[in-house]
Each structure stands twice: as C-alpha cells, then as structure tokens.
C-alpha cells in the first residue's frame, strides 16, 4: 500500500470512529418532554421587552441587542445607512388594501402595526467581493475539509471544493489552489442547505404586518442552516397577480440574505387571472399557485374557482397548492363559539377541528384529480388530513404534502394555557392539534414518504400584534415562528429520536422541495455543479431554543426551552461563509431570486401517460331504436311515439324480437363496406368510465398543455 493510500485509509478509519453511523432505528436519545421557559406559564417575559416593534408614531427603533458574535458596529450600520434600498410598504397605494386581509370573521380595522425598517448593509469581511464576482480570486474559493457529505441517497466522507459560489469538486485528496479558505468539518455532516418551502415574511395580514421581514427572517433562516426560503405573493381579491408579484419582489430583493423563490396565490378567479398565471410562469419564474380553502370573504375560493385554477395550473404546467381548511364551517363555528362567550385562543382550535382540515384535504385531492392536475397540500397539521392525502397517494393520484416545523415540534395543548399571551402565541392556521401523538405521527409519515417536504409557515407577530384579538380569537393574527429552528427541530425529533436517518433528513429538509419545485440539483444536493449552499452540521452540539437568543425579530418562540441536538456550525450560501462557528454574518440583498421553471419533471413526469392510460373510452353499442316516452311539462308520460321497428332499412333487415326489441342478429355493416355509424362524427375526446390505473377523468385533448409538454420533453 502506498503511503498516500495508507494515509487515506487511516484517515477514513479515523473518520469512521469519530462520526457516528447514523442508522435508522438506532437513535441514542429519546425525545425529551418539552421544558417550557423559566416562567410559570412558559413564555419568556424578558423576550418581549426588546422585540416589540416600533409604532409609526415612534421616531426610531431601539437598537436590538447584538446577537452572539454579531458586532455592535454591524447593527449600527444597519440603523444609520442612508438611502437604504428597503421600500417601505406603507408608501405603496396597495398598502391600505393589504391591510384589509382579515380573519374569517370579516375585515379587521384595528390600529396598524408597521414592520421594522431594515436598511441595506455594507458588506462584512467575507463579502468583499460582489455576489456576482467570477474573477476566481482567493476570496471566492473555499474548501470544506474532513466532513461526511450527506445527500438524500448516500453518505460519503469527502471534501467539498467551491469556487465562485458553485461546487467544483467533491472527493478526497482534492487539488486546490493556494490561498483557498478552509473550513474544518471533522466530525461534522456536510449537507445541502435547508429549503423552507413556506414562509410569509412581512405579510400584510389581519390588519398588520408579519414582524419578521425579508431581512430578519432570512438572516434567522441562515442561522439555523436554511439557505433558501419560498415565500408567497398574495394579491387581494380583484388585484393583479403580476402586480402583487412585483410588489413582493420589491420588498424582498433589497433585503434577502439567502436565496428565495415565490409562490403566487390565486385569491379570486377570472379569465384575466388565468392569463396572469400564464404570464407569471412564462416570464417571471413562478411554477406554483396557492389557493385558499379558508379565510372566507377574503382569500377563500369556492369549488368552482378551485376547479378553474386547477385547470389553468395544468394547462401551464404549474403545481397547484392549497391551504386545506373548510372556511365556511370555520366561519359558522367561530360565530357559535363567540356567542357562547368563548373568546380566547382555545376558540381558534375549537373552531377548526381536524375533520375540517381533513375534509378540505380530501376535497382538494378529489377536485384536482378530476382535472388530472398535480396538487401540493400546504402545512398539513393533523393525522387525519395526512391520512386523507396518503389514501389519494396510494390510489396513484398526483398529490404531495408538506408539514411544518410547528406541527412536528409542538402541539395544540398550548391553546389551553391559562396565559392568554402564551396561548395566542401559538395561534396559526390550520391550528396545532391538541393531541400529543400528532408530531411523532407526522414525522413518521415524512420518513415513509407519505409527506414529502417541510416548511414553517413562518409568519410572526409580536405579543402586542397578537393582542389585536385579545377579546376575540378570530382577530388574533395567525402565524408562528419556525424559519430559524426548523432544521434543529426536525433533527431532534426525527434523527435523534431514531425515526429517520440523515439521508431522509436531507430529503425532507431540502432535496424533495428542490425536486418538486424544479430547482434540483442546483439546490438540494451536494454535487459538482450545484450551488454552494451548504450547512456544516454539528450533530453532537446542543442548544436551547429561546426567544431571548434567537435571531428572529419576534418576541416569542413556540419551541421555547426545547433542547435540540444538531447545530449549524457553518453555513455557506453562494459559496460565502455566512455563519461561522455559529455567528451570523449576513448581508441584506445578497440573496437572489430563484426562478422556478414550469413542468417540473418530478410532478409532471407522468401526467401525460396517466391521462392517456386513464382516458375514458366510449362503449360501442347498437343505437337504441325502441320507443321513447314523451314528457309533458309536468314531466308526465303522454304517449309512446315512434316505431319500434328500426327505420334504417339499409342495415336492418330482420324484424324485431318477440318482445319488440332490436334484433341483435342484424348486421351493423353493409356488403358495400358502409357501416351503421358512418354518419356519426368521431368525437375529439373520449371518456373512460372505470379506468384501471387510478381514477382521473382528465380528458385527452390537443390542449396547450400537451403541445407545450411535448415540445419540452420531446426526445427525452
Ligand atoms: O397561520 C398562518 N398560517 N398564517 C399565515 C397565513 C396562512 O394561512 O398561510
Ligand atoms: Zn401559510
């Protein structure tokens, strides 16, 4: 054995000894019971002090306390920077309309709380090159050395060499240019940065704005190992989807510290909406549209409009998403509960029981299946909704499911906490379930593949914003945190508990999302040519989650006090070290918008074949030539008209049967070659009553979908 290969094998042996072999089922630590904060009711009193957002009447926000390793200087820069790129949403004419986004109970008109202003920051040492720099200088070269690379399908001990934001080499004994910066990853796992599929940064909602904006939210994401978020541009009813898209871009682009993509919501229906959906997919990098089945009177679509939007999604190769809850039932229940004097946060959970989520989940699956349109159910919060989805998946239907960190890490018992502030801090929709077995069940469904992705629905409101609903639970702004803690919570509850191995962890935190939203393997994989979005994960380190120490702007954390193994020691975004030994060095505006191309092969790969296989087929039979009753205007039988003897003497030569029916021994073709149905025009589409391969009723036609789809995939 050469000394080089001896060294290599010795090195690998050392690695084997140091890095635990993460095998499913061999978790060393059982999930711990939740320890809630230090106060009696579990919320952290100090956390509220520094994080309350400033109101319009206040001149200047209090400078937040610098976080671990984040210099005071950096914070000051953000406060003082003149000519910041941040666009104040309140200056737009759409601002007031956004403020009308309301609860199920109607429009909320309380005082509006403004989002915190964050200015563009000057670059820090690691960011002296512009994001686009491709000059190959030493600052753009990075070697992650000695770690174990984890992808969704394999683990290998390997170094990762990065240049200009792209992974250039993965392997051992790599040759790298001098001056390359080295990140020591011995004993660490080197994984694709997380993709949070569901966030709402600075969302205008229920009379206020989500307090974590595209700066604080994405900086917090990086701190926790997430290098890309997917947010939602949500137009109000009647508003242009394209305008909403541009508004969200103008909010996000100057502020994002990590990459982001957008889903666009369809909150009303018209032909114009359909055309705008097409424009968004063709010209603006949008490949998914979200429809709300809840939020009656504001964002909710009825079944007709859901069907129209599903049809259009299929036509343009986009993925339909739904928020699955029955908004009509919720409105009804909310009114009843308020009448009964139940005004507190428990009313939120009581008004939206599991079956209300499961019914909508099933209905959405049925409706999308009638169209043959791929469907993604967002934020699945309950076992029964997940099981409705699972049933449709087992029938071969084109449905995928996302759950969120909140549902995996905590439960709905908090709605019954005697502290109003604590209970309201957990209000989101669909709600957490008051069932302690839900988090582990959902985790198991992620492991077996019934659910595929994890987001957070990160949409944060401070205590004073939540207090808009202090006397009426329907006015509590819906939403919780998660973008910062998702990776750790899933690692703790999934991997440490022995429910999933690190490969599955990667699958559910990044790879599956990248595949579904058609950005794989640019994102969601450690491989040559992929974006250098990487988390160097320390599986041995632990931390205790708290609103006192988190990076998010919100003053509350639904995971308060939870001890989690798994810490993002280094985070690399676009090849830049943005978290170093746990310290965040984020730069607003350094993230990029990631266009998501339509016709994702992962979701559209079998649509055409499935439609062909399931195409309805006409049953060929001789026409009925017997008597036909005549109805009068009361629907009563009047008389029997018409001869029971067939009139087409060219074909029918035998008399009727003894009971007067058509003689089936008659021929349906003529010796001349003419057939009985020669005069009937062939139909352009056919429908199968009982297809053998699933039950989609997607009609085969020469629609734009097939023209575009075939053009795209011809020759594959
Ligand atoms: O509670 C939630 N989820 N708030 C954000 C709006 C939504 O429903 O996605
Ligand atoms: Zn949401």
XYZ file of C-alpha atoms and ligand atoms in Angstrom:
726
model
C 0.000 0.000 0.000
C 1.450 3.411 -0.946
C 1.929 5.891 1.858
C -0.733 8.091 0.232
C -3.380 5.390 0.199
C -2.330 4.225 3.680
C -2.863 7.767 4.882
C -6.212 7.844 3.140
C -7.377 4.589 4.653
C -6.096 5.600 8.089
C -7.970 8.867 7.668
C -11.152 7.068 6.700
C -10.773 4.750 9.701
C -10.407 7.771 11.966
C -13.490 9.272 10.386
C -15.421 6.034 10.905
C -14.508 6.146 14.579
C -15.450 9.785 15.011
C -18.623 10.232 13.087
C -21.495 8.174 14.358
C -23.027 5.849 11.794
C -26.497 7.274 11.656
C -28.625 4.240 11.072
C -32.386 4.467 11.231
C -33.778 2.967 14.365
C -30.547 3.303 16.342
C -31.181 6.732 17.785
C -29.366 7.229 21.040
C -31.672 9.740 22.569
C -35.376 9.568 23.171
C -37.382 12.744 22.597
C -37.383 14.783 25.736
C -40.524 16.215 27.222
C -40.852 19.926 26.475
C -39.430 22.191 29.140
C -41.116 25.471 28.837
C -39.062 28.517 29.631
C -38.477 29.839 33.064
C -41.762 31.422 33.931
C -44.773 29.622 35.301
C -46.692 29.717 32.044
C -43.760 29.045 29.823
C -43.392 32.326 27.992
C -40.233 34.344 28.473
C -41.010 37.731 29.969
C -37.679 39.375 29.003
C -38.057 38.338 25.408
C -40.933 40.718 24.915
C -39.058 43.747 26.167
C -36.548 44.178 23.365
C -38.572 42.865 20.492
C -41.733 44.847 20.466
C -41.854 46.581 17.072
C -41.835 50.354 16.970
C -45.062 52.023 16.042
C -45.446 54.645 13.311
C -45.596 57.335 15.969
C -42.170 56.389 17.288
C -39.229 58.095 15.621
C -36.580 55.418 15.768
C -36.488 51.737 16.674
C -34.497 50.762 19.715
C -31.257 49.182 18.598
C -31.605 45.475 19.242
C -29.004 43.813 21.419
C -26.308 42.314 19.187
C -26.509 38.546 18.924
C -23.671 36.172 19.601
C -20.704 37.270 17.584
C -22.611 39.887 15.642
C -20.783 43.139 16.159
C -22.454 46.211 17.517
C -20.869 48.012 14.575
C -22.782 45.863 12.115
C -26.043 46.616 13.853
C -25.279 50.331 13.885
C -24.572 50.287 10.187
C -27.985 48.934 9.588
C -29.622 51.634 11.636
C -27.700 54.503 10.122
C -27.337 53.548 6.498
C -28.729 56.355 4.350
C -30.507 55.673 1.091
C -31.333 52.135 2.098
C -32.821 50.024 -0.629
C -35.684 48.924 1.560
C -39.065 50.023 0.227
C -41.472 50.960 2.896
C -44.622 49.009 2.081
C -46.805 51.709 3.589
C -45.777 54.101 0.829
C -47.483 51.997 -1.830
C -51.061 52.578 -2.834
C -51.722 48.865 -2.341
C -50.837 49.248 1.306
C -54.315 50.072 2.516
C -55.863 47.243 0.532
C -53.364 44.799 2.040
C -54.380 45.938 5.439
C -57.824 44.582 4.733
C -56.676 40.977 4.695
C -58.826 39.735 7.501
C -59.830 36.812 9.597
C -62.747 34.534 8.888
C -64.874 36.958 10.791
C -64.509 39.841 8.363
C -62.291 42.840 7.867
C -60.191 43.912 10.800
C -59.786 47.634 11.190
C -57.672 47.936 14.325
C -54.559 50.055 14.536
C -51.924 49.023 12.069
C -48.512 47.982 13.364
C -45.733 48.787 10.932
C -42.886 46.431 10.115
C -39.418 47.231 11.366
C -37.315 49.170 8.895
C -34.116 47.438 7.874
C -31.590 49.126 5.622
C -29.149 47.569 3.206
C -25.917 46.808 4.985
C -22.340 47.267 3.970
C -20.508 44.046 3.241
C -18.562 42.391 6.014
C -15.118 40.821 5.570
C -16.364 37.686 3.903
C -18.379 39.688 1.468
C -15.803 41.981 -0.018
C -16.493 40.519 -3.439
C -19.799 41.251 -5.043
C -22.173 38.316 -5.166
C -21.731 38.069 -8.911
C -17.971 38.174 -8.880
C -16.467 35.444 -11.015
C -12.873 36.553 -11.045
C -11.759 33.358 -9.334
C -9.863 35.262 -6.642
C -8.970 33.547 -3.396
C -11.946 35.045 -1.576
C -14.200 33.040 -3.819
C -12.523 29.716 -3.070
C -13.454 27.548 -0.196
C -12.631 24.014 0.891
C -14.826 22.193 3.369
C -12.474 19.592 4.690
C -12.850 16.327 6.513
C -16.616 16.098 6.857
C -19.146 13.497 5.896
C -21.172 14.589 2.875
C -24.842 13.652 3.171
C -27.228 13.652 0.224
C -30.735 12.224 0.164
C -29.461 8.947 -1.306
C -25.936 8.493 0.070
C -23.301 9.498 2.589
C -19.606 9.675 1.873
C -16.562 11.029 3.637
C -15.390 13.712 1.274
C -14.047 17.227 0.964
C -16.007 19.806 -0.952
C -14.235 22.456 -3.026
C -16.162 25.582 -4.007
C -15.341 28.338 -6.444
C -17.482 31.357 -7.308
C -20.471 30.014 -5.473
C -20.547 26.653 -7.242
C -19.395 23.240 -6.027
C -16.435 22.314 -8.240
C -15.121 19.114 -6.659
C -16.349 16.516 -4.189
C -13.922 13.802 -3.091
C -10.782 13.081 -1.140
C -7.250 14.348 -1.748
C -8.522 17.243 -3.834
C -6.070 19.592 -5.529
C -6.999 23.120 -4.624
C -5.332 26.445 -5.475
C -3.208 28.173 -2.855
C -4.927 30.702 -0.660
C -8.163 28.739 -0.542
C -10.018 29.322 2.702
C -10.538 26.069 4.616
C -13.484 25.164 6.825
C -12.579 22.254 9.095
C -15.542 19.885 9.156
C -14.069 16.900 11.006
C -16.823 15.137 12.915
C -19.458 17.196 11.092
C -22.031 16.373 8.476
C -21.900 18.408 5.283
C -25.443 18.716 3.951
C -27.368 20.780 1.391
C -28.616 23.989 2.982
C -32.239 23.748 4.040
C -35.097 24.898 1.813
C -38.063 26.233 3.745
C -40.994 25.753 1.368
C -43.448 28.000 3.188
C -42.792 31.414 4.710
C -44.634 34.735 4.946
C -42.066 37.443 5.617
C -43.633 40.858 6.364
C -47.004 39.544 5.169
C -49.761 42.190 5.343
C -52.356 40.185 7.223
C -55.278 40.694 9.555
C -54.721 44.399 9.940
C -50.968 44.302 10.496
C -47.692 43.029 9.000
C -45.713 39.961 9.991
C -42.859 41.344 12.093
C -40.066 39.239 10.591
C -39.335 40.811 7.249
C -37.178 39.598 4.394
C -34.058 40.727 6.247
C -34.594 39.453 9.773
C -36.384 36.371 8.507
C -33.715 35.280 6.050
C -30.885 36.117 8.437
C -32.566 33.881 11.008
C -33.007 31.208 8.344
C -29.256 31.189 7.711
C -28.534 30.978 11.433
C -30.455 27.730 11.539
C -28.965 26.195 8.377
C -31.651 27.172 5.862
C -30.197 28.759 2.730
C -33.370 29.255 0.716
C -36.950 30.205 1.516
C -40.070 30.057 -0.622
C -42.473 32.881 0.185
C -45.945 33.750 -1.120
C -47.016 36.801 -3.114
C -50.677 37.158 -2.140
C -52.863 39.583 -4.120
C -56.075 40.793 -2.554
C -59.348 39.878 -4.284
C -59.572 41.740 -7.571
C -55.897 42.682 -7.593
C -53.481 41.818 -10.391
C -51.327 38.782 -9.631
C -48.443 40.237 -11.610
C -48.565 43.468 -9.610
C -48.551 41.501 -6.358
C -45.562 39.524 -7.625
C -43.650 42.751 -8.390
C -44.558 44.187 -5.007
C -43.180 41.141 -3.212
C -40.030 41.272 -5.353
C -39.550 44.940 -4.427
C -39.855 44.057 -0.741
C -37.620 41.017 -0.888
C -34.818 41.778 -3.345
C -33.047 44.514 -1.346
C -33.367 42.644 1.922
C -32.907 38.906 1.488
C -29.781 37.390 2.987
C -30.424 33.987 1.441
C -31.956 32.866 -1.842
C -35.688 32.884 -2.247
C -38.422 31.864 -4.657
C -42.061 32.898 -4.755
C -45.324 31.044 -4.986
C -48.230 33.259 -6.067
C -51.701 32.987 -4.539
C -54.949 32.925 -6.519
C -57.495 34.677 -4.306
C -60.153 35.331 -6.957
C -60.963 33.986 -10.378
C -61.450 35.482 -13.825
C -60.009 34.904 -17.279
C -57.554 37.702 -16.528
C -56.270 35.761 -13.532
C -55.729 32.750 -15.781
C -53.764 34.862 -18.269
C -51.656 36.355 -15.500
C -50.863 32.888 -14.180
C -49.550 32.055 -17.633
C -47.505 35.248 -17.769
C -46.039 34.512 -14.348
C -44.912 31.027 -15.401
C -43.627 32.106 -18.790
C -41.902 35.342 -17.823
C -41.390 35.555 -14.086
C -40.166 32.192 -12.828
C -43.299 31.135 -10.948
C -44.271 27.467 -11.114
C -46.747 27.110 -8.280
C -50.004 28.803 -7.341
C -51.710 28.616 -3.987
C -55.437 28.564 -3.448
C -57.002 29.104 -0.020
C -59.967 26.998 1.018
C -60.209 29.036 4.227
C -60.282 32.774 5.094
C -63.858 33.269 3.997
C -64.654 36.662 2.482
C -61.007 37.478 1.830
C -58.814 34.835 0.194
C -61.121 31.805 0.066
C -62.071 30.253 -3.288
C -65.200 28.151 -3.752
C -65.133 24.788 -5.529
C -65.911 26.293 -8.920
C -62.987 28.700 -8.719
C -60.742 25.977 -7.338
C -61.557 23.853 -10.378
C -60.854 26.758 -12.727
C -57.499 27.411 -11.123
C -56.586 23.702 -11.145
C -57.452 23.566 -14.866
C -55.238 26.557 -15.538
C -52.365 25.182 -13.450
C -52.442 22.024 -15.546
C -52.666 23.997 -18.776
C -49.476 25.938 -17.961
C -47.501 23.163 -16.251
C -47.685 24.682 -12.767
C -48.183 22.986 -9.424
C -51.452 23.784 -7.636
C -51.163 24.269 -3.883
C -53.937 24.556 -1.335
C -54.382 25.714 2.203
C -56.864 22.990 3.118
C -59.488 24.005 5.670
C -63.213 24.463 5.160
C -63.659 28.230 5.596
C -67.472 28.089 5.610
C -67.524 25.683 8.540
C -64.924 27.766 10.374
C -66.998 30.923 9.987
C -70.066 29.134 11.304
C -68.189 27.587 14.248
C -66.480 30.854 15.159
C -69.784 32.701 15.412
C -71.221 29.941 17.629
C -68.207 29.914 19.945
C -68.226 33.695 20.310
C -71.946 33.539 21.120
C -71.112 31.043 23.831
C -68.634 33.518 25.307
C -65.555 31.573 24.162
C -63.366 34.463 23.021
C -59.872 33.194 23.940
C -57.281 31.397 21.781
C -58.798 27.977 22.559
C -61.697 29.148 20.355
C -59.278 29.167 17.430
C -58.587 25.468 17.783
C -62.219 24.613 18.611
C -63.495 26.380 15.511
C -61.163 24.449 13.193
C -61.209 20.795 14.303
C -59.225 18.108 12.495
C -62.103 16.956 10.340
C -62.457 20.460 8.935
C -58.867 20.163 7.717
C -59.284 16.529 6.600
C -62.483 17.288 4.649
C -60.827 20.102 2.723
C -57.726 17.993 2.111
C -59.829 15.194 0.667
C -61.960 17.616 -1.368
C -58.906 19.309 -2.844
C -57.461 15.907 -3.800
C -60.748 14.858 -5.423
C -61.161 18.118 -7.332
C -57.579 18.196 -8.609
C -57.861 14.544 -9.591
C -60.948 15.257 -11.668
C -58.793 17.664 -13.645
C -55.683 15.482 -13.536
C -53.763 18.417 -12.074
C -50.804 17.825 -9.722
C -51.591 19.133 -6.241
C -49.473 20.068 -3.222
C -51.182 20.368 0.159
C -49.512 23.021 2.283
C -48.998 22.918 6.034
C -50.626 19.596 6.916
C -51.209 19.852 10.639
C -53.189 16.755 11.547
C -53.054 12.982 11.339
C -56.442 12.817 9.644
C -55.508 15.289 6.915
C -52.252 13.400 6.348
C -54.143 10.157 6.136
C -56.604 11.627 3.599
C -53.622 12.652 1.495
C -51.995 9.231 1.954
C -55.112 7.472 0.665
C -55.046 9.543 -2.507
C -51.337 8.869 -2.971
C -51.967 5.136 -2.642
C -54.620 5.401 -5.356
C -51.905 6.731 -7.629
C -53.124 10.311 -7.572
C -50.795 13.235 -8.223
C -50.636 14.695 -4.729
C -47.806 15.766 -2.438
C -47.831 17.026 1.131
C -45.927 19.471 3.268
C -45.921 19.692 7.014
C -44.252 22.345 9.118
C -41.829 22.625 12.000
C -44.585 23.754 14.378
C -46.614 20.593 13.800
C -43.508 18.424 14.254
C -42.187 20.175 17.321
C -45.129 21.144 19.475
C -48.879 20.640 19.855
C -52.223 22.307 20.490
C -52.296 21.832 24.258
C -50.853 25.366 24.406
C -54.205 26.846 23.358
C -55.481 25.838 26.782
C -52.638 27.521 28.664
C -54.075 29.952 31.247
C -51.739 32.681 29.990
C -53.516 34.475 27.112
C -50.249 35.702 25.622
C -48.755 32.226 25.607
C -51.852 30.644 24.070
C -52.206 33.387 21.436
C -48.525 32.986 20.580
C -49.394 29.550 19.183
C -52.303 30.653 17.002
C -51.811 29.692 13.372
C -53.949 28.074 10.703
C -54.588 25.240 10.405
C -54.063 25.065 14.172
C -51.774 22.821 16.170
C -53.659 19.729 17.271
C -54.482 19.084 20.889
C -53.064 15.584 20.626
C -49.559 14.772 21.808
C -49.152 11.924 19.293
C -49.552 14.166 16.232
C -45.930 15.431 15.994
C -44.392 11.966 16.045
C -47.002 10.575 13.616
C -46.305 13.347 11.120
C -42.575 12.700 11.474
C -43.143 9.016 10.715
C -45.172 9.944 7.635
C -42.266 12.066 6.423
C -39.977 9.099 6.879
C -42.166 6.679 4.929
C -42.762 9.220 2.180
C -46.467 9.943 2.692
C -45.395 13.535 3.324
C -42.509 14.934 1.347
C -41.495 18.412 2.428
C -41.161 20.602 5.484
C -41.738 24.322 5.681
C -42.570 26.538 8.606
C -45.433 28.838 7.588
C -43.191 31.358 9.344
C -45.461 34.358 9.844
C -44.605 36.066 13.083
C -46.482 38.564 15.181
C -45.363 40.069 18.468
C -47.384 39.910 21.648
C -48.770 43.377 21.016
C -49.800 42.430 17.481
C -51.427 39.212 18.700
C -53.290 41.390 21.187
C -55.406 42.733 18.308
C -57.515 39.687 19.160
C -57.456 39.970 22.940
C -61.259 39.926 23.119
C -61.985 37.865 20.048
C -59.908 34.891 18.911
C -60.842 35.439 15.252
C -58.844 38.668 15.325
C -55.596 37.193 16.634
C -53.162 37.474 13.698
C -52.493 33.913 12.573
C -48.910 32.763 12.447
C -45.869 31.474 14.314
C -42.080 31.291 14.018
C -40.003 28.391 12.710
C -37.666 29.511 9.917
C -34.679 29.586 12.282
C -35.378 26.385 14.193
C -36.862 24.061 11.562
C -33.641 22.164 10.856
C -32.799 21.633 14.536
C -36.339 20.644 15.482
C -36.533 18.076 12.674
C -33.082 16.774 13.502
C -34.038 16.403 17.159
C -37.497 14.923 16.661
C -36.606 12.980 13.540
C -32.991 11.836 13.597
C -32.121 11.884 17.289
C -35.374 10.076 18.083
C -34.399 7.369 15.574
C -37.312 7.986 13.230
C -35.228 8.958 10.209
C -31.616 8.754 9.074
C -29.572 11.773 7.943
C -30.276 10.998 4.271
C -34.006 11.212 4.898
C -33.407 14.379 6.901
C -31.783 15.890 3.812
C -34.655 14.630 1.658
C -37.344 16.271 3.762
C -35.472 19.482 4.544
C -34.191 20.292 1.029
C -33.973 17.671 -1.724
C -37.655 16.817 -2.103
C -38.544 20.503 -2.202
C -35.893 21.143 -4.858
C -37.303 18.291 -6.947
C -40.959 19.274 -6.568
C -40.300 22.941 -7.335
C -37.929 22.108 -10.190
C -34.677 23.572 -8.944
C -32.860 20.271 -8.443
C -29.891 19.590 -8.500
C -28.954 23.278 -8.482
C -30.414 23.215 -4.975
C -30.913 20.292 -2.592
C -27.745 18.387 -3.460
C -24.029 18.404 -2.708
C -22.624 17.634 -6.140
C -20.324 19.125 -8.735
C -22.202 21.941 -10.476
C -24.709 22.525 -7.683
C -24.985 25.858 -5.903
C -22.673 26.011 -2.919
C -25.491 26.290 -0.373
C -24.234 24.093 2.411
C -24.699 23.547 6.110
C -21.852 22.090 8.139
C -23.865 20.392 10.824
C -22.595 19.502 14.244
C -24.722 16.538 15.311
C -23.160 16.459 18.776
C -23.699 20.069 19.806
C -26.847 21.066 21.614
C -28.600 24.356 22.124
C -31.689 25.505 23.940
C -34.172 27.365 21.802
C -35.326 30.662 23.224
C -36.856 33.936 22.094
C -34.149 35.603 24.196
C -31.384 34.341 21.949
C -32.981 33.696 18.585
C -32.292 35.897 15.554
C -35.899 36.378 14.564
C -37.475 39.762 15.248
C -40.468 38.249 17.008
C -40.616 38.247 20.802
C -41.956 34.726 21.206
C -40.804 31.259 20.232
C -43.173 28.303 20.102
C -40.231 25.983 20.826
C -39.149 27.949 23.900
C -36.932 25.870 26.189
C -36.568 22.914 23.833
C -33.081 21.416 23.934
C -32.024 20.340 20.473
C -29.038 18.408 19.224
C -27.766 19.477 15.848
C -26.369 22.947 15.358
C -25.371 24.723 12.139
C -21.713 25.481 12.939
C -21.010 26.824 9.448
C -23.449 27.847 6.781
C -22.285 28.544 3.273
C -24.558 30.425 0.934
C -23.443 31.067 -2.653
C -20.012 29.873 -1.562
C -19.771 32.517 1.159
C -19.442 31.644 4.809
C -22.471 33.365 6.312
C -22.461 31.510 9.612
C -19.077 30.876 11.172
C -18.896 28.856 14.369
C -22.494 29.764 14.996
C -22.051 33.503 14.354
C -24.142 35.024 11.584
C -22.533 37.347 9.034
C -25.494 38.103 6.892
C -25.726 40.841 4.307
C -29.076 42.168 3.217
C -29.606 41.884 -0.505
C -27.005 39.155 -1.019
C -29.661 36.523 -1.614
C -31.093 36.063 -5.073
C -34.497 35.388 -6.521
C -34.505 31.828 -7.831
C -36.850 31.331 -10.786
C -38.722 28.035 -10.680
C -39.348 26.631 -14.173
C -42.727 25.118 -15.002
C -43.324 21.467 -15.985
C -41.296 20.096 -13.098
C -40.465 16.559 -14.256
C -40.956 15.348 -10.685
C -44.629 16.375 -10.666
C -45.470 16.431 -14.384
C -43.364 13.410 -15.400
C -46.308 11.030 -15.540
C -49.201 13.351 -16.204
C -49.419 12.730 -19.947
C -49.031 8.950 -19.745
C -51.504 8.809 -16.894
C -54.069 10.800 -18.847
C -53.628 8.508 -21.842
C -53.842 5.365 -19.741
C -56.905 6.658 -17.944
C -58.612 8.120 -20.983
C -62.340 7.447 -20.924
C -63.442 5.137 -23.710
C -66.824 5.013 -25.308
C -68.768 1.740 -25.174
C -69.658 0.752 -28.731
C -73.246 -0.487 -28.972
C -76.084 -0.509 -31.404
C -78.215 2.619 -31.066
C -81.425 2.325 -29.115
C -84.241 2.411 -31.606
C -87.086 1.458 -29.303
C -89.997 3.544 -28.089
C -89.280 6.844 -26.256
C -91.805 8.274 -23.846
C -92.871 11.838 -24.385
C -92.928 14.135 -21.367
C -95.417 16.892 -20.922
C -94.488 19.993 -18.980
C -95.271 18.277 -15.652
C -92.812 15.556 -16.532
C -95.639 13.036 -17.059
C -95.790 10.369 -19.709
C -98.053 11.307 -22.529
C -97.727 8.819 -25.259
C -95.280 6.458 -26.818
C -94.105 7.679 -30.153
C -92.055 6.213 -32.943
C -91.814 2.789 -34.399
C -90.063 0.065 -32.551
C -89.030 -1.260 -35.955
C -85.735 0.293 -36.981
C -86.120 2.640 -39.901
C -82.674 2.214 -41.408
C -83.608 -0.499 -43.845
C -80.196 -0.463 -45.468
C -78.838 -2.217 -42.374
C -81.865 -3.649 -40.563
C -83.499 -6.482 -42.432
C -84.726 -8.708 -39.630
C -87.886 -7.992 -37.744
C -87.972 -7.064 -34.067
C -87.631 -9.670 -31.347
C -90.740 -11.178 -29.741
C -90.724 -8.503 -27.062
C -90.409 -5.777 -29.660
C -86.679 -5.020 -29.229
C -83.916 -4.673 -31.744
C -82.845 -7.956 -33.327
C -79.181 -8.250 -32.434
C -78.583 -10.734 -35.218
C -78.916 -7.832 -37.610
C -75.684 -6.705 -39.183
C -74.287 -3.277 -38.452
C -72.389 -3.101 -41.729
C -73.365 -3.357 -45.331
C -71.815 -5.505 -48.082
C -70.856 -2.237 -49.797
C -68.479 -1.612 -46.804
C -70.680 1.100 -45.293
C -71.114 0.893 -41.538
C -74.085 1.822 -39.432
C -72.277 4.714 -37.687
C -70.620 6.181 -40.787
C -72.751 9.301 -40.425
C -71.816 9.935 -36.804
C -68.921 12.363 -36.479
C -65.950 10.976 -34.490
C -65.555 12.715 -31.096
C -62.494 14.819 -30.332
C -62.216 13.374 -26.869
C -63.338 10.252 -25.096
C -64.139 9.484 -21.501
C -63.475 6.198 -19.665
C -65.955 5.175 -17.027
C -63.769 2.873 -14.960
C -60.109 3.276 -15.820
C -57.779 0.647 -14.434
C -54.928 2.989 -13.494
C -56.318 5.460 -10.967
C -59.499 7.353 -11.490
C -58.521 10.629 -13.060
C -61.019 11.962 -15.530
C -58.514 14.207 -17.282
C -59.804 14.479 -20.831
C -57.318 13.788 -23.578
C -57.316 16.664 -25.947
C -54.985 18.617 -28.122
C -54.730 21.280 -25.404
C -51.932 23.767 -24.908
C -50.726 21.565 -22.059
C -49.794 18.751 -24.419
C -48.365 20.996 -27.097
C -46.070 22.666 -24.573
C -45.359 19.489 -22.645
C -44.436 17.553 -25.779
C -42.303 20.370 -27.114
C -40.457 20.434 -23.788
C -39.905 16.731 -23.371
C -39.651 15.501 -26.970
C -36.590 13.380 -27.384
C -36.154 12.654 -23.662
O -51.455 30.967 10.377
C -50.983 31.141 9.282
N -50.719 30.094 8.568
N -50.726 32.387 8.845
C -50.270 32.763 7.564
C -51.363 32.756 6.547
C -51.618 31.373 6.053
O -52.655 30.799 6.343
O -50.766 30.812 5.382
Zn -49.016 29.995 5.029
